[in-house]
Amino acid sequence: MRDNARDTLIESYRSAARLNGLRAEQLQKENQQLLRQLSLIQTSLSWRVTLPLRAVRALMLGKLLSGRPVRDVPGRFVRLWARDGWAGLQKKVVHRLRRLKRVRAKLRTGLPEAEDETGQLHPYKAAHQSDGMRPKVLIIAELSLRQCAKYRVWQKRDFLTALGWSVQVVDWRDIADAMSALQLCTQVIFYRVPGFEDVLKLVQEAHRLELAPRWEVDDLIFDEEEYRQNGNIKTLPAAERDLVLSGVVLFRRCMLACGRGIASTEALAEAMRKAGLSDVVVLENALDMETLKVSAALPRHSSSERLWVSYGSGTNTHDADFRQAEAGLLAAMAEEPRLCLRVIGQLQLSAAFERFGDRVERLTELSYPEYLRALSQTDIAIAPLEPTLFNDCKSNIKFLEAAIVRVAAICSPRAAFLTVMRDGQNGCLAADAEEWRNAFLRLARDDNYRKRLAEAAYEDVMAHYAPESMVQTQARLLFGAPPVQEAQNLRVLMANVYFAPRSFGGATIVAEEMGRRLVRKGAKISVLTSRSSVADLPDGDIRYDVDGMTVFASVLPDDQGGVGQLDNPAMTARFSEILEACQPDVVHVHAAQGLGTGLLRVCQEKGVPYVLTLHDAWWLCERQFMVRADGRYCFQTTIDSAVCQACVPGARHLTDRAVVMRQALNGAALLISPSQAHRELYLANGIAPERIVVNRNGFRWPERPRRKRTAGTPLRFGFVGGTEAVKGYGLLKEAMQSLSRSDWELVLVDNKLNLGFQSIFPEDWSVRGRLRVVPAYTQSGLDDFYDQIDVLLFPSQWKESYGLTVREALARDVWVVTTSPGGQSEDVVDGLNGTCLPLDGKSRTLAEAVSALLDAPERFENYVNPFRERLATYDTQADELYAFLQQAAGLNVREAVR
């Protein structure tokens, strides 16, 4: 296959993948919305009140509330009684109640959010204008009014692009897209946007981001009193008139919420100032390349026996305006039989025109190029307007359009026309019926005069309103040239599925701490992460600051499944935009589960080098920690796909997964492992030694001396792994329940308590020692927690890549009982600062180790870890990482792709 054909095929596959991604994203959004609605229903007062009624109705239908037939209950009861007796029945009921409580807590809280100083769950308050981001103007606009969008949106986009700005346009109805776009811009304009609740949230977000938003308009649609003075309003049906006037309040609300404005005329700017805006600038409607291109291709019109007068009306609200010229036009047409009228668009003509027969012509439904062609084939263009403030605020676009196709114009002397028109020199101004009649007749009877005015108008308009002129004389004064980016020491874009304030998991803590320290070294750090939906915010991205880092958080669906975690087209698209905005020297990816590997393909396509920190085995194995469904470690060294398929029999994507992951690993400029043991796993799976380095994780060292243990008290053990089998929870429970002695205490950390529900229940344990359950500690609470224990139990059932809590304990002179081999045991010297256990999955092995420590409690009276100085620190880790990232930033990632 030839290169061109192959590239076309690849692009086709990519397009198909994007289309399927969009479909999947939409389905996920719909699913999330349904789940939210279901949550609201199930937690509502009416749902709780009607519970008895629903239960009675279900029983009448022979079913339980769960939908299970009632006839099945006796049989299930008998089987459970025969197997477990009364204790089993009681345990089953308690289990169901706990499960219901957990489900309700999840529905109530969603994913974890950290509380701020006020105790409120809105963590996204701090955000500042980022000097490090690519200069970009966002226009959130009303796009359904095509002509308005042409002059106020697309022209402005072209002017700004000519100045060097990056520009993005979003329809205001696409609230989530607008929310995301706000996070990546450095200036924002709301054009003709009404102040509905969701829009006001966008404006509030723009203020939070310190974007100083401007509200833009080209009509006096925010002043109801002046709007009512417009005679055209009275011609509308009552229902349509009420709808138009109701929008005035919404427009005014959004304008005042923004606080600054852009107007199309000086009169409109003054009206905005009187309404309450102190900062209003003017950017006029003008010509654009489309108009110039179309007009240049039009044939020159030569007058015939008939002279056509054209009037263009874009909507049905211009009847009163046309009446300003009506009497003068009727009189002129009666006196000069060559004069004819061509109406382009919607207009209610007076019956008085019927007597002229085919001298009156109507054209409707014209595209803009067709409109210019029709206008160019006439001899006189008119722009009559009522003498109201509303019309004084209008632009002079009718004159500009006539001038560019070299047609002489007669206009009402409204403010915008007076800024460019010179009566009798480049056009005619007419204020009453007599002036309109005289202007029509003179232009009709003097061909040279008519042509001279048209040529003069063309020259004036091209001099002042051509795109090049507008860019330099108006757009530059308003927006300036985009600021030049100052050189940074090192620009890094990090990616991790969680980030502060959602500090969830060891990889997140490491990523946060490294980011803070790289900032101190002068690096510019940006972060891509996820966020949960927040009730009072649209489902878009959020930008906020954390200790000098700029964080971009995108909504991530709760249940993506294995394939969704592997590849996320929506997140890939967002990452591409963030990459463009931040323009990093290097991308550093930590935990990418859920974010997807598409991020790395974007880096490769754009030639940005990336570094992967391999916190676990996700890049090699569908089961992130290589722990089988039965809770036992896999013990593979070189991954065999046949073994994996047997381990996850329902997964049909494993072959494709291996291809994607291998390509991602091979495309990295550098791979980083937190331990030598973990590095060896990747070496065994084909990674070249020179491409993977060790960068040992640091941790938060003690901030004060450890409180001394009280002599003679029971030995205190601690476990922080939660209820996950991979962390050895079940094995620990069996081991502690097998002990026949009571001279000990076990402190269990239940990390689910911070999410609003309980996962560890002391009554489920049958032990002789004391059991205590505490919530998860924060980084600032490390010293207080480790003061409560003498021994950390770490019976992890896989070869950990590192083991953060092990190091935290060792630094605080806490003995560690851990499985080995693996990264968790690399700083443990068996018998001197801890106890190493084989990865045999046996509770007896752990019970024996615990018993041995209980038999010699005196060793802990004044125990000090003799190998504390060997432990890594965040500072040493950051120094190494900074050098690795600098090294990677000097590489061309495309050369690393195999």
PDB file of N, CA, C and O in Angstrom, residues 122-166:
ATOM      1  N   HIS A 122     -16.687  23.038  48.151  1.00  0.00           N
ATOM      2  CA  HIS A 122     -16.432  23.661  46.839  1.00  0.00           C
ATOM      3  C   HIS A 122     -14.952  24.001  46.788  1.00  0.00           C
ATOM      4  O   HIS A 122     -14.530  25.068  47.215  1.00  0.00           O
ATOM      5  N   PRO A 123     -14.139  23.086  46.266  1.00  0.00           N
ATOM      6  CA  PRO A 123     -12.690  23.262  46.364  1.00  0.00           C
ATOM      7  C   PRO A 123     -12.087  24.142  45.292  1.00  0.00           C
ATOM      8  O   PRO A 123     -10.900  24.392  45.310  1.00  0.00           O
ATOM      9  N   TYR A 124     -12.890  24.585  44.323  1.00  0.00           N
ATOM     10  CA  TYR A 124     -12.314  25.246  43.160  1.00  0.00           C
ATOM     11  C   TYR A 124     -12.481  26.759  43.246  1.00  0.00           C
ATOM     12  O   TYR A 124     -13.095  27.376  42.395  1.00  0.00           O
ATOM     13  N   LYS A 125     -11.944  27.368  44.258  1.00  0.00           N
ATOM     14  CA  LYS A 125     -12.119  28.810  44.434  1.00  0.00           C
ATOM     15  C   LYS A 125     -10.923  29.601  43.919  1.00  0.00           C
ATOM     16  O   LYS A 125     -11.094  30.604  43.253  1.00  0.00           O
ATOM     17  N   ALA A 126      -9.752  29.163  44.256  1.00  0.00           N
ATOM     18  CA  ALA A 126      -8.562  29.939  43.883  1.00  0.00           C
ATOM     19  C   ALA A 126      -8.171  29.664  42.442  1.00  0.00           C
ATOM     20  O   ALA A 126      -7.979  28.531  42.039  1.00  0.00           O
ATOM     21  N   ALA A 127      -8.081  30.714  41.644  1.00  0.00           N
ATOM     22  CA  ALA A 127      -7.588  30.598  40.265  1.00  0.00           C
ATOM     23  C   ALA A 127      -7.166  31.982  39.825  1.00  0.00           C
ATOM     24  O   ALA A 127      -7.874  32.959  40.053  1.00  0.00           O
ATOM     25  N   HIS A 128      -6.027  32.076  39.207  1.00  0.00           N
ATOM     26  CA  HIS A 128      -5.498  33.367  38.802  1.00  0.00           C
ATOM     27  C   HIS A 128      -5.143  33.339  37.320  1.00  0.00           C
ATOM     28  O   HIS A 128      -4.884  32.298  36.734  1.00  0.00           O
ATOM     29  N   GLN A 129      -5.153  34.529  36.734  1.00  0.00           N
ATOM     30  CA  GLN A 129      -4.774  34.641  35.324  1.00  0.00           C
ATOM     31  C   GLN A 129      -3.376  34.064  35.158  1.00  0.00           C
ATOM     32  O   GLN A 129      -2.446  34.463  35.840  1.00  0.00           O
ATOM     33  N   SER A 130      -3.264  33.099  34.271  1.00  0.00           N
ATOM     34  CA  SER A 130      -1.986  32.401  34.122  1.00  0.00           C
ATOM     35  C   SER A 130      -1.159  33.028  33.015  1.00  0.00           C
ATOM     36  O   SER A 130      -1.523  32.973  31.844  1.00  0.00           O
ATOM     37  N   ASP A 131      -0.029  33.632  33.386  1.00  0.00           N
ATOM     38  CA  ASP A 131       0.865  34.228  32.396  1.00  0.00           C
ATOM     39  C   ASP A 131       1.539  33.160  31.539  1.00  0.00           C
ATOM     40  O   ASP A 131       2.012  33.452  30.447  1.00  0.00           O
ATOM     41  N   GLY A 132       1.566  31.938  32.033  1.00  0.00           N
ATOM     42  CA  GLY A 132       2.258  30.896  31.295  1.00  0.00           C
ATOM     43  C   GLY A 132       1.433  30.272  30.186  1.00  0.00           C
ATOM     44  O   GLY A 132       1.959  29.493  29.397  1.00  0.00           O
ATOM     45  N   MET A 133       0.143  30.575  30.128  1.00  0.00           N
ATOM     46  CA  MET A 133      -0.695  29.963  29.106  1.00  0.00           C
ATOM     47  C   MET A 133      -0.625  30.732  27.794  1.00  0.00           C
ATOM     48  O   MET A 133      -0.397  31.933  27.779  1.00  0.00           O
ATOM     49  N   ARG A 134      -0.843  30.006  26.707  1.00  0.00           N
ATOM     50  CA  ARG A 134      -0.844  30.631  25.386  1.00  0.00           C
ATOM     51  C   ARG A 134      -1.960  31.675  25.319  1.00  0.00           C
ATOM     52  O   ARG A 134      -3.095  31.384  25.671  1.00  0.00           O
ATOM     53  N   PRO A 135      -1.669  32.896  24.873  1.00  0.00           N
ATOM     54  CA  PRO A 135      -2.707  33.929  24.795  1.00  0.00           C
ATOM     55  C   PRO A 135      -3.853  33.481  23.888  1.00  0.00           C
ATOM     56  O   PRO A 135      -3.630  33.063  22.749  1.00  0.00           O
ATOM     57  N   LYS A 136      -5.066  33.569  24.413  1.00  0.00           N
ATOM     58  CA  LYS A 136      -6.220  33.070  23.668  1.00  0.00           C
ATOM     59  C   LYS A 136      -7.463  33.861  24.033  1.00  0.00           C
ATOM     60  O   LYS A 136      -7.709  34.127  25.214  1.00  0.00           O
ATOM     61  N   VAL A 137      -8.240  34.225  23.026  1.00  0.00           N
ATOM     62  CA  VAL A 137      -9.508  34.925  23.232  1.00  0.00           C
ATOM     63  C   VAL A 137     -10.640  33.944  22.982  1.00  0.00           C
ATOM     64  O   VAL A 137     -10.685  33.282  21.935  1.00  0.00           O
ATOM     65  N   LEU A 138     -11.534  33.834  23.940  1.00  0.00           N
ATOM     66  CA  LEU A 138     -12.721  33.004  23.799  1.00  0.00           C
ATOM     67  C   LEU A 138     -13.926  33.899  23.558  1.00  0.00           C
ATOM     68  O   LEU A 138     -14.129  34.886  24.264  1.00  0.00           O
ATOM     69  N   ILE A 139     -14.730  33.562  22.551  1.00  0.00           N
ATOM     70  CA  ILE A 139     -15.972  34.288  22.278  1.00  0.00           C
ATOM     71  C   ILE A 139     -17.125  33.315  22.509  1.00  0.00           C
ATOM     72  O   ILE A 139     -17.291  32.340  21.772  1.00  0.00           O
ATOM     73  N   ILE A 140     -17.893  33.551  23.565  1.00  0.00           N
ATOM     74  CA  ILE A 140     -19.103  32.777  23.847  1.00  0.00           C
ATOM     75  C   ILE A 140     -20.251  33.581  23.253  1.00  0.00           C
ATOM     76  O   ILE A 140     -20.521  34.702  23.699  1.00  0.00           O
ATOM     77  N   ALA A 141     -20.924  33.032  22.254  1.00  0.00           N
ATOM     78  CA  ALA A 141     -21.735  33.890  21.389  1.00  0.00           C
ATOM     79  C   ALA A 141     -23.087  33.298  21.042  1.00  0.00           C
ATOM     80  O   ALA A 141     -23.303  32.080  21.079  1.00  0.00           O
ATOM     81  N   GLU A 142     -23.980  34.204  20.672  1.00  0.00           N
ATOM     82  CA  GLU A 142     -25.222  33.860  20.000  1.00  0.00           C
ATOM     83  C   GLU A 142     -24.899  33.715  18.514  1.00  0.00           C
ATOM     84  O   GLU A 142     -24.539  34.686  17.855  1.00  0.00           O
ATOM     85  N   LEU A 143     -25.017  32.498  18.000  1.00  0.00           N
ATOM     86  CA  LEU A 143     -24.602  32.212  16.631  1.00  0.00           C
ATOM     87  C   LEU A 143     -25.769  31.950  15.683  1.00  0.00           C
ATOM     88  O   LEU A 143     -25.558  31.771  14.483  1.00  0.00           O
ATOM     89  N   SER A 144     -26.995  31.930  16.217  1.00  0.00           N
ATOM     90  CA  SER A 144     -28.130  31.608  15.362  1.00  0.00           C
ATOM     91  C   SER A 144     -28.530  32.774  14.461  1.00  0.00           C
ATOM     92  O   SER A 144     -29.176  32.573  13.430  1.00  0.00           O
ATOM     93  N   LEU A 145     -28.175  34.009  14.850  1.00  0.00           N
ATOM     94  CA  LEU A 145     -28.441  35.181  13.999  1.00  0.00           C
ATOM     95  C   LEU A 145     -27.243  35.328  13.061  1.00  0.00           C
ATOM     96  O   LEU A 145     -26.224  35.917  13.406  1.00  0.00           O
ATOM     97  N   ARG A 146     -27.375  34.813  11.853  1.00  0.00           N
ATOM     98  CA  ARG A 146     -26.213  34.649  10.975  1.00  0.00           C
ATOM     99  C   ARG A 146     -25.514  35.971  10.656  1.00  0.00           C
ATOM    100  O   ARG A 146     -24.293  36.056  10.686  1.00  0.00           O
ATOM    101  N   GLN A 147     -26.300  37.001  10.344  1.00  0.00           N
ATOM    102  CA  GLN A 147     -25.676  38.266   9.973  1.00  0.00           C
ATOM    103  C   GLN A 147     -25.004  38.925  11.170  1.00  0.00           C
ATOM    104  O   GLN A 147     -23.915  39.501  11.051  1.00  0.00           O
ATOM    105  N   CYS A 148     -25.661  38.834  12.323  1.00  0.00           N
ATOM    106  CA  CYS A 148     -25.040  39.384  13.539  1.00  0.00           C
ATOM    107  C   CYS A 148     -23.734  38.654  13.847  1.00  0.00           C
ATOM    108  O   CYS A 148     -22.724  39.280  14.186  1.00  0.00           O
ATOM    109  N   ALA A 149     -23.769  37.324  13.737  1.00  0.00           N
ATOM    110  CA  ALA A 149     -22.553  36.553  14.000  1.00  0.00           C
ATOM    111  C   ALA A 149     -21.460  36.899  12.996  1.00  0.00           C
ATOM    112  O   ALA A 149     -20.273  36.945  13.342  1.00  0.00           O
ATOM    113  N   LYS A 150     -21.845  37.146  11.766  1.00  0.00           N
ATOM    114  CA  LYS A 150     -20.862  37.482  10.732  1.00  0.00           C
ATOM    115  C   LYS A 150     -20.072  38.721  11.129  1.00  0.00           C
ATOM    116  O   LYS A 150     -18.828  38.734  11.049  1.00  0.00           O
ATOM    117  N   TYR A 151     -20.788  39.773  11.546  1.00  0.00           N
ATOM    118  CA  TYR A 151     -20.113  41.047  11.819  1.00  0.00           C
ATOM    119  C   TYR A 151     -19.512  41.134  13.222  1.00  0.00           C
ATOM    120  O   TYR A 151     -18.513  41.828  13.409  1.00  0.00           O
ATOM    121  N   ARG A 152     -20.090  40.428  14.194  1.00  0.00           N
ATOM    122  CA  ARG A 152     -19.614  40.583  15.568  1.00  0.00           C
ATOM    123  C   ARG A 152     -18.757  39.418  16.051  1.00  0.00           C
ATOM    124  O   ARG A 152     -18.019  39.559  17.022  1.00  0.00           O
ATOM    125  N   VAL A 153     -18.869  38.269  15.413  1.00  0.00           N
ATOM    126  CA  VAL A 153     -18.121  37.088  15.872  1.00  0.00           C
ATOM    127  C   VAL A 153     -17.026  36.712  14.880  1.00  0.00           C
ATOM    128  O   VAL A 153     -15.835  36.726  15.205  1.00  0.00           O
ATOM    129  N   TRP A 154     -17.432  36.376  13.666  1.00  0.00           N
ATOM    130  CA  TRP A 154     -16.452  35.863  12.712  1.00  0.00           C
ATOM    131  C   TRP A 154     -15.490  36.943  12.234  1.00  0.00           C
ATOM    132  O   TRP A 154     -14.313  36.661  12.021  1.00  0.00           O
ATOM    133  N   GLN A 155     -15.973  38.187  12.096  1.00  0.00           N
ATOM    134  CA  GLN A 155     -15.039  39.275  11.763  1.00  0.00           C
ATOM    135  C   GLN A 155     -14.025  39.467  12.877  1.00  0.00           C
ATOM    136  O   GLN A 155     -12.820  39.614  12.625  1.00  0.00           O
ATOM    137  N   LYS A 156     -14.510  39.464  14.101  1.00  0.00           N
ATOM    138  CA  LYS A 156     -13.593  39.674  15.227  1.00  0.00           C
ATOM    139  C   LYS A 156     -12.572  38.547  15.319  1.00  0.00           C
ATOM    140  O   LYS A 156     -11.399  38.777  15.609  1.00  0.00           O
ATOM    141  N   ARG A 157     -13.043  37.330  15.067  1.00  0.00           N
ATOM    142  CA  ARG A 157     -12.102  36.205  15.053  1.00  0.00           C
ATOM    143  C   ARG A 157     -10.981  36.457  14.046  1.00  0.00           C
ATOM    144  O   ARG A 157      -9.796  36.239  14.334  1.00  0.00           O
ATOM    145  N   ASP A 158     -11.349  36.915  12.846  1.00  0.00           N
ATOM    146  CA  ASP A 158     -10.343  37.151  11.813  1.00  0.00           C
ATOM    147  C   ASP A 158      -9.404  38.292  12.196  1.00  0.00           C
ATOM    148  O   ASP A 158      -8.192  38.222  11.956  1.00  0.00           O
ATOM    149  N   PHE A 159      -9.957  39.359  12.800  1.00  0.00           N
ATOM    150  CA  PHE A 159      -9.109  40.484  13.221  1.00  0.00           C
ATOM    151  C   PHE A 159      -8.098  40.027  14.263  1.00  0.00           C
ATOM    152  O   PHE A 159      -6.907  40.360  14.197  1.00  0.00           O
ATOM    153  N   LEU A 160      -8.582  39.256  15.249  1.00  0.00           N
ATOM    154  CA  LEU A 160      -7.708  38.802  16.333  1.00  0.00           C
ATOM    155  C   LEU A 160      -6.651  37.827  15.826  1.00  0.00           C
ATOM    156  O   LEU A 160      -5.499  37.864  16.246  1.00  0.00           O
ATOM    157  N   THR A 161      -7.055  36.952  14.914  1.00  0.00           N
ATOM    158  CA  THR A 161      -6.098  36.014  14.328  1.00  0.00           C
ATOM    159  C   THR A 161      -4.996  36.765  13.588  1.00  0.00           C
ATOM    160  O   THR A 161      -3.815  36.400  13.657  1.00  0.00           O
ATOM    161  N   ALA A 162      -5.383  37.843  12.891  1.00  0.00           N
ATOM    162  CA  ALA A 162      -4.393  38.648  12.173  1.00  0.00           C
ATOM    163  C   ALA A 162      -3.412  39.310  13.133  1.00  0.00           C
ATOM    164  O   ALA A 162      -2.248  39.544  12.783  1.00  0.00           O
ATOM    165  N   LEU A 163      -3.866  39.581  14.353  1.00  0.00           N
ATOM    166  CA  LEU A 163      -2.985  40.168  15.365  1.00  0.00           C
ATOM    167  C   LEU A 163      -2.091  39.125  16.032  1.00  0.00           C
ATOM    168  O   LEU A 163      -1.188  39.482  16.793  1.00  0.00           O
ATOM    169  N   GLY A 164      -2.371  37.855  15.780  1.00  0.00           N
ATOM    170  CA  GLY A 164      -1.549  36.797  16.364  1.00  0.00           C
ATOM    171  C   GLY A 164      -2.210  36.051  17.503  1.00  0.00           C
ATOM    172  O   GLY A 164      -1.598  35.166  18.101  1.00  0.00           O
ATOM    173  N   TRP A 165      -3.479  36.379  17.819  1.00  0.00           N
ATOM    174  CA  TRP A 165      -4.172  35.704  18.899  1.00  0.00           C
ATOM    175  C   TRP A 165      -4.684  34.340  18.443  1.00  0.00           C
ATOM    176  O   TRP A 165      -5.042  34.156  17.284  1.00  0.00           O
ATOM    177  N   SER A 166      -4.761  33.414  19.378  1.00  0.00           N
ATOM    178  CA  SER A 166      -5.529  32.196  19.182  1.00  0.00           C
ATOM    179  C   SER A 166      -6.965  32.513  19.595  1.00  0.00           C
ATOM    180  O   SER A 166      -7.188  33.187  20.609  1.00  0.00           O
TER     181      SER A 166
END
